[in-house]
Coordinates of C-alpha atoms in Angstrom, one line a residue:
M1396 CA 1.8 110.5 78.4
R1397 CA 3.7 109.0 81.1
R1398 CA 6.9 109.0 78.8
R1399 CA 6.7 112.7 78.3
N1400 CA 7.0 113.3 82.1
L1401 CA 5.3 116.6 81.8
S1402 CA 4.1 118.3 84.9
F1403 CA 2.7 121.6 85.8
N1404 CA 0.7 123.6 88.4
S1405 CA -1.2 126.9 87.7
N1406 CA -3.3 129.2 90.1
V1407 CA -6.3 130.4 88.1
W1408 CA -8.6 133.6 88.8
E1409 CA -11.6 133.8 87.0
L1410 CA -14.5 136.8 86.6
S1411 CA -17.5 135.4 85.2
L1412 CA -20.9 136.0 84.7
Q1413 CA -23.6 133.3 84.7
G1414 CA -26.8 132.2 84.3
D1415 CA -29.1 129.5 85.8
F1416 CA -32.2 127.9 84.9
N1417 CA -33.9 126.2 87.6
F1418 CA -35.6 122.9 86.7
F1419 CA -38.1 123.5 90.0
R1420 CA -39.8 126.5 91.1
F1421 CA -37.2 128.0 93.2
M1422 CA -38.3 130.9 96.2
P1423 CA -36.1 131.1 98.9
G1424 CA -38.3 131.2 102.4
E1425 CA -40.9 129.5 100.8
P1426 CA -41.7 126.0 102.1
G1427 CA -42.1 123.3 99.2
Y1428 CA -40.2 125.6 96.7
N1429 CA -36.8 125.8 98.4
F1430 CA -34.8 122.8 96.5
T1431 CA -33.9 122.6 92.8
P1432 CA -31.6 121.1 90.4
Y1433 CA -30.4 123.6 87.7
V1434 CA -28.0 124.1 84.8
T1435 CA -25.7 127.1 84.1
L1436 CA -24.0 128.6 81.4
G1437 CA -21.9 131.9 81.0
A1438 CA -18.8 133.6 80.2
G1439 CA -16.0 134.9 81.8
I1440 CA -12.1 136.0 82.0
F1441 CA -9.5 134.7 83.6
S1442 CA -5.7 134.7 84.5
Y1443 CA -3.2 131.8 85.0
D1444 CA 0.5 131.4 85.0
P1445 CA 1.7 127.7 84.7
F1446 CA 4.7 126.4 86.8
A1447 CA 6.4 123.3 87.6
Y1448 CA 9.4 122.4 90.2
L1449 CA 12.7 121.7 89.3
A1450 CA 15.0 120.1 92.1
S1451 CA 12.2 121.4 94.7
E1452 CA 12.3 125.0 93.2
K1453 CA 9.3 126.8 91.3
V1454 CA 10.0 127.8 88.1
H1455 CA 7.2 129.8 85.9
L1456 CA 7.0 128.2 82.8
R1457 CA 5.5 131.0 80.5
Q1458 CA 8.9 133.2 80.6
L1459 CA 11.0 130.2 79.4
N1460 CA 9.3 129.8 76.2
T1461 CA 9.3 126.2 76.0
E1462 CA 8.3 125.7 72.7
G1463 CA 10.4 128.2 71.0
Q1464 CA 8.2 131.2 71.5
G1465 CA 10.1 134.5 70.3
S1466 CA 13.0 132.3 68.6
S1467 CA 14.2 133.1 65.4
L1468 CA 13.9 129.4 64.2
Y1469 CA 10.3 129.3 65.4
P1470 CA 8.9 133.0 64.1
D1471 CA 5.5 131.7 63.9
R1472 CA 5.5 131.2 67.8
K1473 CA 4.5 134.1 69.9
Q1474 CA 4.4 134.1 73.8
Y1475 CA 1.2 133.5 75.0
S1476 CA -1.1 135.3 77.0
S1477 CA -1.4 135.1 81.0
M1478 CA -5.2 135.9 80.1
G1479 CA -7.9 133.8 78.7
I1480 CA -11.3 133.7 77.9
S1481 CA -13.8 131.0 79.5
F1482 CA -17.1 129.6 78.9
P1483 CA -18.5 127.8 81.9
F1484 CA -21.3 125.0 81.5
G1485 CA -22.2 123.3 84.4
V1486 CA -24.9 121.6 86.5
G1487 CA -25.6 121.8 90.3
I1488 CA -28.5 121.9 93.2
K1489 CA -29.3 124.6 95.6
Y1490 CA -31.1 124.7 98.8
S1491 CA -32.5 127.8 100.6
L1492 CA -31.5 128.0 103.8
N1493 CA -34.2 130.9 104.3
E1494 CA -35.5 134.1 102.8
R1495 CA -31.8 135.6 102.6
F1496 CA -29.4 132.6 102.1
N1497 CA -28.8 129.4 100.0
I1498 CA -26.3 127.1 99.8
G1499 CA -25.5 124.7 96.8
F1500 CA -22.6 122.4 95.3
E1501 CA -21.9 123.1 91.5
I1502 CA -19.7 121.4 88.9
L1503 CA -18.3 123.6 86.4
H1504 CA -16.6 122.5 82.7
R1505 CA -14.7 125.1 81.2
F1506 CA -14.1 125.8 77.7
T1507 CA -11.1 128.1 76.9
N1508 CA -9.7 129.8 73.9
T1509 CA -6.2 129.0 75.2
D1510 CA -4.0 125.9 74.3
Y1511 CA -1.7 127.0 77.0
L1512 CA -3.0 126.2 80.3
D1513 CA -0.7 123.7 80.9
D1514 CA 2.4 125.2 78.7
V1515 CA 2.0 122.7 76.2
S1516 CA 0.6 122.8 72.5
K1517 CA 2.8 122.2 69.7
T1518 CA 6.0 120.3 69.3
Y1519 CA 9.2 120.0 70.8
V1520 CA 11.7 122.4 69.4
D1521 CA 15.6 122.2 68.6
P1522 CA 17.2 122.8 72.2
S1523 CA 20.0 125.2 70.6
V1524 CA 17.1 127.8 71.0
F1525 CA 17.7 127.7 74.8
P1526 CA 21.0 129.0 76.0
N1527 CA 23.1 127.5 78.7
N1528 CA 23.5 129.3 82.1
P1529 CA 26.3 131.6 82.7
D1530 CA 28.2 128.4 84.2
G1531 CA 27.6 126.5 81.2
S1532 CA 24.9 124.0 82.9
P1533 CA 21.7 123.8 81.1
S1534 CA 19.0 126.3 81.9
P1535 CA 15.8 125.7 83.4
A1536 CA 14.2 126.2 80.0
M1537 CA 16.5 123.5 78.3
L1538 CA 15.8 121.0 81.3
L1539 CA 12.0 121.8 81.6
H1540 CA 11.0 121.5 77.9
D1541 CA 11.6 117.7 77.9
R1542 CA 11.7 116.0 80.8
S1543 CA 11.4 112.5 79.5
Y1544 CA 15.2 112.4 80.6
E1545 CA 14.1 112.0 84.0
V1546 CA 12.2 108.6 83.6
G1547 CA 14.2 107.1 80.7
E1548 CA 15.6 107.9 77.3
P1549 CA 15.0 111.4 75.8
I1550 CA 12.0 111.5 73.6
G1551 CA 12.0 115.4 72.7
L1552 CA 13.3 115.4 69.1
P1553 CA 12.6 118.7 67.2
G1554 CA 9.2 118.5 65.4
R1555 CA 7.9 116.0 67.3
Q1556 CA 4.6 116.1 68.7
R1557 CA 4.6 117.6 72.5
G1558 CA 0.9 118.7 72.8
N1559 CA -2.4 118.8 70.7
S1560 CA -2.6 122.2 69.3
K1561 CA -5.9 121.4 67.4
Q1562 CA -7.6 121.2 70.8
K1563 CA -7.9 124.0 73.1
D1564 CA -7.5 123.7 77.2
Q1565 CA -10.4 123.1 79.2
F1566 CA -11.0 122.7 82.9
V1567 CA -13.6 121.3 85.4
T1568 CA -14.1 122.6 89.1
A1569 CA -16.5 121.3 91.6
M1570 CA -17.5 123.6 94.5
I1571 CA -19.8 124.1 97.6
H1572 CA -21.3 127.8 97.9
L1573 CA -23.3 129.9 99.8
T1574 CA -25.2 132.4 98.3
F1575 CA -27.0 135.6 99.6
N1576 CA -30.2 136.8 97.6
L1577 CA -30.2 140.5 96.9
Q1578 CA -33.8 140.8 97.2
S1579 CA -37.0 139.2 98.7
Y1580 CA -38.9 136.8 96.5
R1581 CA -42.2 137.9 98.2
C1582 CA -45.0 139.8 96.3
P1583 CA -45.7 143.0 97.8
T1584 CA -48.8 143.1 99.9
A1585 CA -52.1 145.2 98.9
N1586 CA -52.4 148.5 100.4

């Protein structure tokens, strides 16, 4: 892993729908029922765009086709989408401050349908798929598809494993949240 010297960053924007299962009775505003641990499960969609830094310059990786996507040498490799589907599963705790507001802490593990969250999935490709810059210097795609040259002897031989295409990418988030109850949990009074 260290010898590959690959790195990436990505801003992930997600829209998801989740349901919670509370372990204790939770009734905001009711003394004794204002705290519960819970589990949550849902589904969502997200956008992502992996990037790396090359000589202190931010370079978006998807457009570079670092695994030969779109090349005639690798016709089975199509450019990956910037959107994905996620299935969040997590645990958390929540506490009602009053009848309307709650605070909580949650850890979510997301399973995804993409293996390119980090721009790495299959094998190294033949460097000839990356054209040089007009001045003859190596293109950003050439320099970023195999960064092992930065830490020692290059290891990116065509066909050598670069990533693990048998497993989809996953990611974890931890968050503190403030939520607002849309309705009161109190029973209506009889007339």
